[in-house]
Tab-separated table of C-alpha atoms and ligand atoms in Angstrom:
chain	number	residue	atom	x	y	z
A	20	MET	CA	49.768	5.884	100.184
A	21	LEU	CA	48.566	5.472	103.478
A	22	GLN	CA	50.678	6.423	106.404
A	23	ASP	CA	51.790	4.015	108.417
A	24	ILE	CA	50.699	4.192	112.051
A	25	GLU	CA	50.916	2.638	115.432
A	26	VAL	CA	48.278	1.154	117.716
A	27	LEU	CA	48.232	0.317	120.557
A	28	PHE	CA	47.477	-3.249	121.180
A	29	LYS	CA	46.065	-4.702	124.990
A	30	ILE	CA	45.960	-8.231	124.817
A	31	ARG	CA	43.902	-10.397	127.446
A	32	ARG	CA	46.551	-12.717	128.517
A	33	PHE	CA	46.388	-15.699	130.591
A	34	ASP	CA	49.139	-18.717	131.415
A	35	PRO	CA	47.742	-21.224	132.885
A	36	ASP	CA	50.912	-23.056	134.604
A	37	VAL	CA	51.866	-19.624	135.532
A	38	ASP	CA	49.185	-17.414	136.081
A	39	THR	CA	46.597	-16.975	138.825
A	40	MET	CA	44.295	-14.045	137.113
A	41	SER	CA	43.682	-12.739	132.975
A	42	ARG	CA	45.445	-9.934	132.466
A	43	PHE	CA	46.353	-7.564	129.895
A	44	GLU	CA	49.408	-6.506	128.503
A	45	SER	CA	50.367	-3.830	125.305
A	46	PHE	CA	51.823	-4.335	122.362
A	47	PRO	CA	53.001	-1.308	120.191
A	48	VAL	CA	51.336	-2.402	116.971
A	49	GLN	CA	52.807	-0.603	113.432
A	50	VAL	CA	50.073	-0.485	110.946
A	51	LYS	CA	51.227	-0.317	107.580
A	52	GLY	CA	48.536	-0.491	104.921
A	53	MET	CA	44.900	-2.249	105.378
A	54	MET	CA	46.535	-4.058	108.296
A	55	THR	CA	43.773	-6.394	110.439
A	56	VAL	CA	43.760	-7.195	113.187
A	57	LEU	CA	45.567	-10.474	112.713
A	58	ASP	CA	47.872	-9.265	110.848
A	59	GLY	CA	48.478	-6.884	114.210
A	60	LEU	CA	48.708	-10.252	116.112
A	61	LEU	CA	50.779	-12.214	113.641
A	62	GLN	CA	53.369	-8.659	113.560
A	63	VAL	CA	53.414	-8.843	117.881
A	64	PHE	CA	54.011	-13.137	117.758
A	65	GLU	CA	56.597	-12.540	114.971
A	66	GLU	CA	58.272	-9.237	116.329
A	67	GLN	CA	58.220	-8.897	120.205
A	68	ASP	CA	56.697	-11.942	121.975
A	69	SER	CA	56.343	-15.915	120.705
A	70	THR	CA	54.469	-16.975	123.636
A	71	LEU	CA	50.853	-15.547	122.348
A	72	SER	CA	48.486	-18.273	121.638
A	73	PHE	CA	45.754	-16.971	119.298
A	74	ARG	CA	43.583	-19.281	116.468
A	75	PHE	CA	43.657	-18.941	113.611
A	76	ALA	CA	43.367	-20.639	109.442
A	77	CYS	CA	42.181	-19.513	106.583
A	78	ARG	CA	42.709	-15.390	107.641
A	79	GLU	CA	39.581	-15.002	105.239
A	80	GLY	CA	36.162	-15.284	107.258
A	81	VAL	CA	35.971	-18.357	106.544
A	82	CYS	CA	37.225	-20.512	108.820
A	83	GLY	CA	35.271	-19.410	112.344
A	84	SER	CA	38.693	-19.907	114.060
A	85	CYS	CA	39.795	-15.844	115.114
A	86	ALA	CA	36.288	-14.794	116.337
A	87	MET	CA	37.316	-12.693	120.027
A	88	PHE	CA	35.994	-9.325	121.453
A	89	ILE	CA	37.858	-6.591	119.772
A	90	ASN	CA	37.202	-2.969	121.340
A	91	GLY	CA	34.181	-3.924	123.167
A	92	SER	CA	32.234	-6.338	120.249
A	93	TYR	CA	32.722	-9.463	119.099
A	94	ARG	CA	34.575	-10.200	115.615
A	95	LEU	CA	36.646	-11.896	113.306
A	96	ALA	CA	40.694	-10.893	113.415
A	97	CYS	CA	40.801	-11.624	109.779
A	98	GLN	CA	38.265	-9.834	108.867
A	99	THR	CA	38.485	-6.178	110.898
A	100	GLN	CA	40.733	-3.023	109.675
A	101	ILE	CA	42.784	-1.809	112.011
A	102	ARG	CA	41.819	1.944	110.899
A	103	GLU	CA	38.414	0.842	110.268
A	104	LEU	CA	38.359	0.847	114.158
A	105	LYS	CA	40.046	3.983	114.019
A	106	THR	CA	41.238	4.209	118.015
A	107	PRO	CA	44.782	4.424	119.283
A	108	GLU	CA	43.901	1.710	121.709
A	109	ILE	CA	42.496	-2.044	120.572
A	110	SER	CA	41.575	-4.316	123.395
A	111	VAL	CA	41.786	-7.972	122.160
A	112	ASN	CA	39.834	-10.329	124.743
A	113	PRO	CA	39.324	-14.008	123.458
A	114	LEU	CA	35.395	-14.810	123.714
A	115	PRO	CA	34.211	-14.419	126.684
A	116	HIS	CA	32.551	-17.176	129.155
A	117	LEU	CA	34.511	-19.425	127.443
A	118	LYS	CA	36.844	-20.900	129.273
A	119	VAL	CA	40.781	-19.730	128.558
A	120	ILE	CA	43.605	-22.799	127.826
A	121	LYS	CA	45.597	-20.128	126.875
A	122	ASP	CA	45.395	-15.941	125.929
A	123	LEU	CA	43.171	-15.888	123.491
A	124	VAL	CA	42.661	-19.563	122.730
A	125	VAL	CA	39.432	-20.791	124.343
A	126	ASP	CA	37.564	-24.198	124.999
A	127	LEU	CA	34.873	-24.084	122.307
A	128	ASP	CA	34.063	-27.736	123.131
A	129	PRO	CA	30.715	-27.211	125.139
A	130	PHE	CA	29.460	-25.428	121.591
A	131	PHE	CA	30.724	-27.907	119.114
A	132	ASN	CA	28.791	-30.597	121.492
A	133	LYS	CA	25.598	-28.671	121.965
A	134	ILE	CA	26.408	-28.492	117.864
A	135	GLU	CA	26.533	-31.694	117.432
A	136	GLN	CA	23.623	-32.912	119.162
A	137	VAL	CA	21.147	-31.255	116.608
A	138	MET	CA	22.032	-33.739	113.925
A	139	PRO	CA	24.250	-31.419	111.690
A	140	TYR	CA	23.700	-32.990	108.900
A	141	LEU	CA	21.592	-34.022	105.794
A	142	GLU	CA	19.373	-37.062	105.772
A	143	THR	CA	17.794	-37.184	103.111
A	144	LEU	CA	16.045	-40.568	103.252
A	145	THR	CA	15.686	-41.449	99.684
A	146	ALA	CA	18.375	-42.889	97.730
A	147	PRO	CA	20.890	-41.291	96.447
A	148	PRO	CA	19.710	-39.753	92.860
A	149	GLU	CA	22.015	-40.844	90.205
A	150	THR	CA	23.212	-37.131	89.852
A	151	GLU	CA	22.983	-34.195	92.202
A	152	GLN	CA	20.507	-33.592	94.396
A	153	VAL	CA	18.488	-30.695	92.926
A	154	GLN	CA	16.676	-27.814	94.212
A	155	THR	CA	15.325	-25.053	92.704
A	156	GLN	CA	16.146	-21.361	93.558
A	157	ALA	CA	12.792	-20.709	96.103
A	158	GLU	CA	14.075	-23.436	98.050
A	159	ARG	CA	17.762	-22.706	98.286
A	160	LYS	CA	16.619	-18.901	98.892
A	161	LEU	CA	15.043	-20.746	102.276
A	162	ILE	CA	18.555	-21.341	103.556
A	163	ASN	CA	20.652	-19.109	102.066
A	164	GLU	CA	21.391	-16.743	104.929
A	165	VAL	CA	21.565	-20.059	107.332
A	166	ILE	CA	23.486	-21.815	105.293
A	167	ASP	CA	27.124	-19.409	105.903
A	168	CYS	CA	27.281	-20.544	109.717
A	169	ILE	CA	31.149	-20.886	110.066
A	170	LEU	CA	31.207	-21.868	113.848
A	171	CYS	CA	33.084	-18.888	115.214
A	172	GLY	CA	30.996	-19.297	118.292
A	173	SER	CA	30.562	-15.849	118.559
A	174	CYS	CA	26.684	-15.717	118.777
A	175	TYR	CA	26.735	-18.735	121.542
A	176	SER	CA	30.024	-16.300	123.342
A	177	ALA	CA	27.373	-13.470	123.466
A	178	CYS	CA	24.462	-15.173	124.569
A	179	PRO	CA	23.072	-13.974	128.084
A	180	VAL	CA	20.763	-17.189	127.846
A	181	VAL	CA	23.967	-19.354	127.799
A	182	TRP	CA	25.512	-17.244	130.143
A	183	PHE	CA	23.635	-18.129	133.148
A	184	ASN	CA	21.917	-21.563	131.938
A	185	LYS	CA	25.143	-24.123	130.009
A	186	GLU	CA	21.996	-26.603	129.163
A	187	TYR	CA	20.910	-24.470	126.748
A	188	LEU	CA	21.509	-25.335	122.766
A	189	GLY	CA	22.661	-21.775	122.023
A	190	PRO	CA	22.002	-19.890	119.161
A	191	ALA	CA	24.325	-20.997	116.816
A	192	ALA	CA	23.395	-25.131	117.527
A	193	LEU	CA	19.720	-24.182	117.043
A	194	THR	CA	20.772	-22.157	113.406
A	195	LYS	CA	22.455	-25.089	112.503
A	196	ALA	CA	19.026	-27.432	113.077
A	197	TYR	CA	16.890	-24.750	111.244
A	198	ARG	CA	19.200	-25.060	107.968
A	199	PHE	CA	18.584	-28.610	107.915
A	200	VAL	CA	14.421	-28.362	108.633
A	201	ALA	CA	14.141	-25.999	105.775
A	202	ASP	CA	16.410	-27.476	103.763
A	203	SER	CA	14.267	-29.046	101.154
A	204	ARG	CA	16.382	-32.382	100.413
A	205	ASP	CA	16.119	-33.247	104.025
A	206	GLY	CA	13.716	-35.668	105.367
A	207	LEU	CA	14.289	-35.434	109.205
A	208	SER	CA	12.992	-32.353	109.742
A	209	PRO	CA	9.973	-33.523	112.015
A	210	GLU	CA	12.800	-35.709	114.229
A	211	ARG	CA	14.591	-32.760	114.511
A	212	LEU	CA	11.727	-30.448	115.698
A	213	ASN	CA	11.409	-32.883	118.350
A	214	GLN	CA	14.680	-32.835	118.656
A	215	VAL	CA	15.155	-28.989	119.416
A	216	SER	CA	11.647	-28.403	121.043
A	217	HIS	CA	12.586	-28.673	124.708
A	218	GLU	CA	13.026	-26.227	127.671
A	219	ASP	CA	16.606	-26.086	126.972
A	220	GLY	CA	15.711	-25.894	123.370
A	221	ILE	CA	14.368	-23.394	121.572
A	222	TRP	CA	11.699	-22.546	124.173
A	223	ARG	CA	15.141	-20.918	126.196
A	224	CYS	CA	15.716	-17.952	123.965
A	225	HIS	CA	14.681	-14.875	125.679
A	226	THR	CA	14.534	-12.753	121.799
A	227	VAL	CA	18.112	-10.555	123.339
A	228	PHE	CA	19.521	-10.706	119.779
A	229	ASN	CA	22.451	-10.501	121.065
A	230	CYS	CA	23.035	-13.327	118.867
A	231	VAL	CA	22.031	-10.813	115.829
A	232	GLU	CA	24.675	-8.211	116.719
A	233	ALA	CA	27.519	-10.480	117.112
A	234	CYS	CA	27.226	-12.312	114.429
A	235	PRO	CA	30.391	-12.045	111.494
A	236	LYS	CA	28.447	-13.304	109.228
A	237	ASN	CA	25.304	-11.244	109.774
A	238	ILE	CA	23.244	-14.264	109.734
A	239	GLN	CA	20.060	-13.771	112.032
A	240	PRO	CA	19.695	-16.436	114.575
A	241	ALA	CA	16.917	-15.241	117.201
A	242	ASP	CA	15.090	-15.497	113.346
A	243	ALA	CA	16.046	-18.675	112.786
A	244	ILE	CA	14.640	-19.658	116.465
A	245	GLU	CA	11.457	-17.913	115.731
A	246	LYS	CA	11.047	-19.767	112.877
A	247	LEU	CA	11.378	-23.243	113.990
A	248	ARG	CA	8.907	-22.082	117.732
A	249	LYS	CA	6.048	-21.237	114.957
A	250	LYS	CA	7.066	-23.944	112.798
A	251	THR	CA	6.937	-26.318	116.366
A	252	ILE	CA	3.548	-24.855	116.967
A	253	SER	CA	1.784	-24.889	113.384
A	254	ARG	CA	3.039	-28.582	113.562
A	255	ARG	CA	1.453	-29.251	117.108
A	256	LEU	CA	-1.975	-27.086	117.063
A	257	LYS	CA	-3.045	-27.534	113.110
A	258	PHE	CA	-5.015	-24.572	113.404
A	259	TRP	CA	-2.426	-21.889	114.351
A	260	LYS	CA	-1.099	-20.848	110.973
B	4	MET	CA	47.261	-29.067	138.685
B	5	GLU	CA	49.190	-31.418	136.483
B	6	ASN	CA	47.191	-34.711	137.702
B	7	THR	CA	43.365	-33.510	136.838
B	8	THR	CA	42.251	-33.608	133.371
B	9	ARG	CA	41.137	-30.419	131.345
B	10	GLU	CA	37.515	-31.157	131.663
B	11	GLU	CA	38.157	-30.809	135.593
B	12	ARG	CA	40.203	-28.171	135.783
B	13	PHE	CA	37.473	-26.677	133.866
B	14	THR	CA	33.798	-27.436	136.257
B	15	GLU	CA	35.862	-25.435	138.913
B	16	PHE	CA	35.800	-21.345	139.063
B	17	TRP	CA	38.853	-21.498	136.413
B	18	PRO	CA	41.184	-18.523	137.125
B	19	GLY	CA	41.034	-17.229	132.828
B	20	ASP	CA	37.591	-17.067	133.389
B	21	GLN	CA	36.201	-13.839	131.847
B	22	TYR	CA	33.432	-11.789	131.117
B	23	ALA	CA	34.184	-8.935	129.494
B	24	ASP	CA	31.259	-8.768	127.516
B	25	VAL	CA	28.735	-8.186	130.900
B	26	TRP	CA	28.959	-4.438	131.264
B	27	PRO	CA	26.896	-1.926	130.446
B	28	LYS	CA	28.632	-0.017	127.985
B	29	HIS	CA	29.333	-3.325	125.734
B	30	TYR	CA	25.347	-3.918	125.781
B	31	LYS	CA	23.189	-3.687	123.233
B	32	ALA	CA	19.701	-2.392	122.228
B	33	GLY	CA	18.441	-5.716	122.208
B	34	MET	CA	19.952	-6.166	125.924
B	35	TRP	CA	19.088	-2.574	127.244
B	36	MET	CA	15.074	-4.178	126.232
B	37	TRP	CA	14.998	-7.134	127.863
B	38	LEU	CA	16.853	-6.012	130.743
B	39	PHE	CA	14.391	-2.939	131.458
B	40	HIS	CA	11.445	-6.002	130.675
B	41	ARG	CA	13.124	-7.620	133.343
B	42	ILE	CA	13.461	-4.560	135.981
B	43	THR	CA	10.177	-2.740	135.350
B	44	GLY	CA	8.534	-6.162	135.765
B	45	LEU	CA	9.889	-6.555	139.129
B	46	ILE	CA	8.737	-2.880	139.405
B	47	ILE	CA	5.518	-3.723	138.954
B	48	ILE	CA	4.684	-6.837	140.603
B	49	THR	CA	6.298	-5.327	143.890
B	50	TYR	CA	3.973	-2.633	143.111
B	51	GLY	CA	0.815	-4.790	142.754
B	52	ILE	CA	1.653	-6.189	146.208
B	53	ILE	CA	1.357	-3.597	147.738
B	54	HIS	CA	-1.811	-2.381	145.733
B	55	LEU	CA	-3.489	-5.561	146.676
B	56	GLY	CA	-2.276	-4.925	150.377
B	57	GLU	CA	-3.633	-1.563	150.727
B	58	THR	CA	-7.435	-2.357	148.695
B	59	ALA	CA	-7.989	-5.200	150.523
B	60	LEU	CA	-7.766	-2.908	153.877
B	61	ALA	CA	-10.912	-1.896	152.444
B	62	SER	CA	-12.899	-5.250	152.140
B	63	ILE	CA	-12.223	-5.311	156.572
B	64	PRO	CA	-15.210	-3.079	158.202
B	65	GLY	CA	-14.834	-0.373	160.470
B	66	THR	CA	-10.859	-0.088	161.452
B	67	GLY	CA	-10.105	-0.878	157.326
B	68	GLU	CA	-11.881	0.760	156.236
B	69	ASP	CA	-10.990	4.295	158.433
B	70	VAL	CA	-7.115	2.932	157.630
B	71	PHE	CA	-8.123	2.513	154.076
B	72	ASN	CA	-9.294	6.043	153.632
B	73	TRP	CA	-6.717	7.406	155.618
B	74	PHE	CA	-4.181	5.831	153.621
B	75	TYR	CA	-5.743	7.042	150.364
B	76	ARG	CA	-6.734	10.528	151.658
B	77	VAL	CA	-2.603	10.829	153.387
B	78	VAL	CA	-0.825	8.609	151.242
B	79	GLY	CA	-2.824	7.964	148.161
B	80	LEU	CA	-2.976	11.649	146.788
B	81	HIS	CA	0.225	13.295	148.231
B	82	PRO	CA	2.281	14.726	144.704
B	83	PHE	CA	4.678	12.189	145.572
B	84	ILE	CA	2.497	9.541	145.431
B	85	GLN	CA	1.481	10.786	142.505
B	86	PHE	CA	4.250	11.037	141.014
B	87	LEU	CA	5.618	7.810	142.004
B	88	ASP	CA	1.929	6.612	139.727
B	89	ILE	CA	3.872	7.947	137.252
B	90	ILE	CA	6.749	6.049	137.296
B	91	ILE	CA	4.437	3.023	137.816
B	92	MET	CA	2.885	4.495	134.320
B	93	THR	CA	5.460	4.739	132.179
B	94	CYS	CA	7.092	0.813	133.747
B	95	LEU	CA	3.526	-0.383	133.042
B	96	LEU	CA	3.417	1.499	128.819
B	97	TYR	CA	6.998	-0.149	128.806
B	98	HIS	CA	6.427	-3.868	129.899
B	99	GLY	CA	3.239	-3.759	127.590
B	100	PHE	CA	4.213	-2.926	124.167
B	101	ASN	CA	7.044	-4.604	124.841
B	102	GLY	CA	5.191	-7.364	126.015
B	103	LEU	CA	2.993	-6.937	122.517
B	104	ARG	CA	6.706	-7.036	120.469
B	105	ILE	CA	7.521	-10.617	121.539
B	106	VAL	CA	4.450	-12.237	121.781
B	107	LEU	CA	4.063	-10.427	118.357
B	108	MET	CA	7.619	-12.101	117.608
B	109	ASP	CA	7.407	-15.452	119.043
B	110	PHE	CA	3.447	-16.144	118.524
B	111	TRP	CA	3.652	-15.227	114.805
B	112	GLY	CA	7.187	-14.332	114.130
B	113	ILE	CA	6.274	-10.851	113.034
B	114	GLY	CA	9.322	-8.709	112.820
B	115	THR	CA	11.431	-11.413	114.121
B	116	ARG	CA	13.995	-9.420	111.124
B	117	LYS	CA	13.255	-5.932	112.276
B	118	HIS	CA	12.926	-5.921	115.965
B	119	LYS	CA	14.172	-2.835	116.654
B	120	LEU	CA	11.606	-0.896	114.043
B	121	LEU	CA	8.621	-2.738	115.675
B	122	PHE	CA	10.064	-1.361	119.199
B	123	TYR	CA	10.857	2.035	117.929
B	124	VAL	CA	6.621	1.989	116.488
B	125	LEU	CA	5.913	0.580	119.721
B	126	MET	CA	7.359	2.679	121.942
B	127	GLY	CA	5.769	5.271	120.004
B	128	THR	CA	2.383	4.225	121.005
B	129	GLY	CA	3.175	3.732	124.236
B	130	GLY	CA	5.021	7.894	124.245
B	131	ILE	CA	1.483	9.063	122.588
B	132	ILE	CA	-0.196	7.459	125.555
B	133	TRP	CA	2.196	8.779	128.109
B	134	VAL	CA	1.404	12.093	127.252
B	135	LEU	CA	-2.055	11.838	127.260
B	136	ALA	CA	-2.090	10.476	130.702
B	137	LEU	CA	-0.014	12.936	132.040
B	138	ASN	CA	-1.655	15.865	130.063
B	139	HIS	CA	-4.027	14.607	132.780
B	140	THR	CA	-1.506	13.874	135.999
B	141	LEU	CA	1.359	16.830	136.100
B	142	PRO	CA	-1.731	19.224	136.751
B	143	TYR	CA	-3.072	17.869	139.352
B	144	ILE	CA	0.692	17.339	140.864
B	145	ILE	CA	1.739	20.637	139.942
B	146	HIS	CA	-1.524	22.374	141.943
B	147	ARG	CA	-0.945	19.998	144.664
B	148	SER	CA	2.420	20.374	145.872
B	149	LEU	CA	1.619	24.563	144.902
B	150	TRP	CA	-1.288	24.307	147.151
C	14	LIG	S1	25.336	-18.398	113.560
C	14	LIG	FE1	27.283	-16.112	113.320
C	14	LIG	S2	27.856	-16.386	115.312
C	14	LIG	FE2	26.802	-17.752	115.494
C	14	LIG	S3	28.670	-19.463	115.024
C	14	LIG	FE3	27.502	-19.203	113.163
C	14	LIG	S4	28.962	-17.268	112.050
C	14	LIG	FE4	29.571	-17.169	114.563
């Protein structure tokens, strides 16, 4: 039986109607069993301060709503065990570099606008078959990793290029583009490659690999961007392999 | 504040802005590699400009040559400047080998999934060259500073 412990949640609060600056507020949280940070936030919300705002939905790491900057790393609150952090104090920040609407809720509009720009849907160009679209195992394997993206915005928030250039498409959108370029059923690959091949697209990436470190689903957006680059180059320069 | 839309307000400085992840204590390996690449690049270009100006002196007949000779003897061979040379060499090796990593990743997609391993291998190679070069300069610096 695990012993109950008490940890201090240091939560960054910001209420646009009252505050002129964001500030930290501390809440003691009783940790019972294997509680996640999201459970801790819910406990604070239910027992101490019901004005605390944060996003969550699935509480099992598939909706991507609860991405936060917890103890110096980008994490999903629902996938982070409080005990695993091994610190008596846990700092909870909203995703940095995004506009804070209230407390831990950030404005993800710029992020989703960019996802929309890369046509995040399958275009087969051929008439739909009678049954399902068949893919071989090898073909499926190509998109095995990138298909996992839950659009949490961690990589976007972590990317130093995005910090300074708000036009840059960002790791998530480019990974999404790669996901459809690599998909054997998709017919729009040339258009997709053209669409991301501009100075605020794939060529803006500085390979800092912050996205790789940040992604809670272990996707490697930097790798996807490099593959897009390679595909673009070999399409334009036929001799380049 | 009431009469503005969210979009209008967000374009300006927003008091809720926070940048918790810009502190160096949160940087991961790739961030340091990128940052040092920038810093060494700046050092190298500054050095390059000074070096170009200094050697260009030698091409001016008469006074220029004298100034260059003086500069070379008094400044260039000074142990402290030699020590700075080691720093320049370190920067060059880092910038060169890290640049090689970037070229390999960008042009051929080599090592994008193992960029840290690639980094350590290249830095290891750079380190060997560094030690060999140091083996050459360090005795000279020690000799000059004692003498
Ligand atoms: S690539 Fe990873 S970090 Fe980026 S949005 Fe998708 S799941 Fe989140």
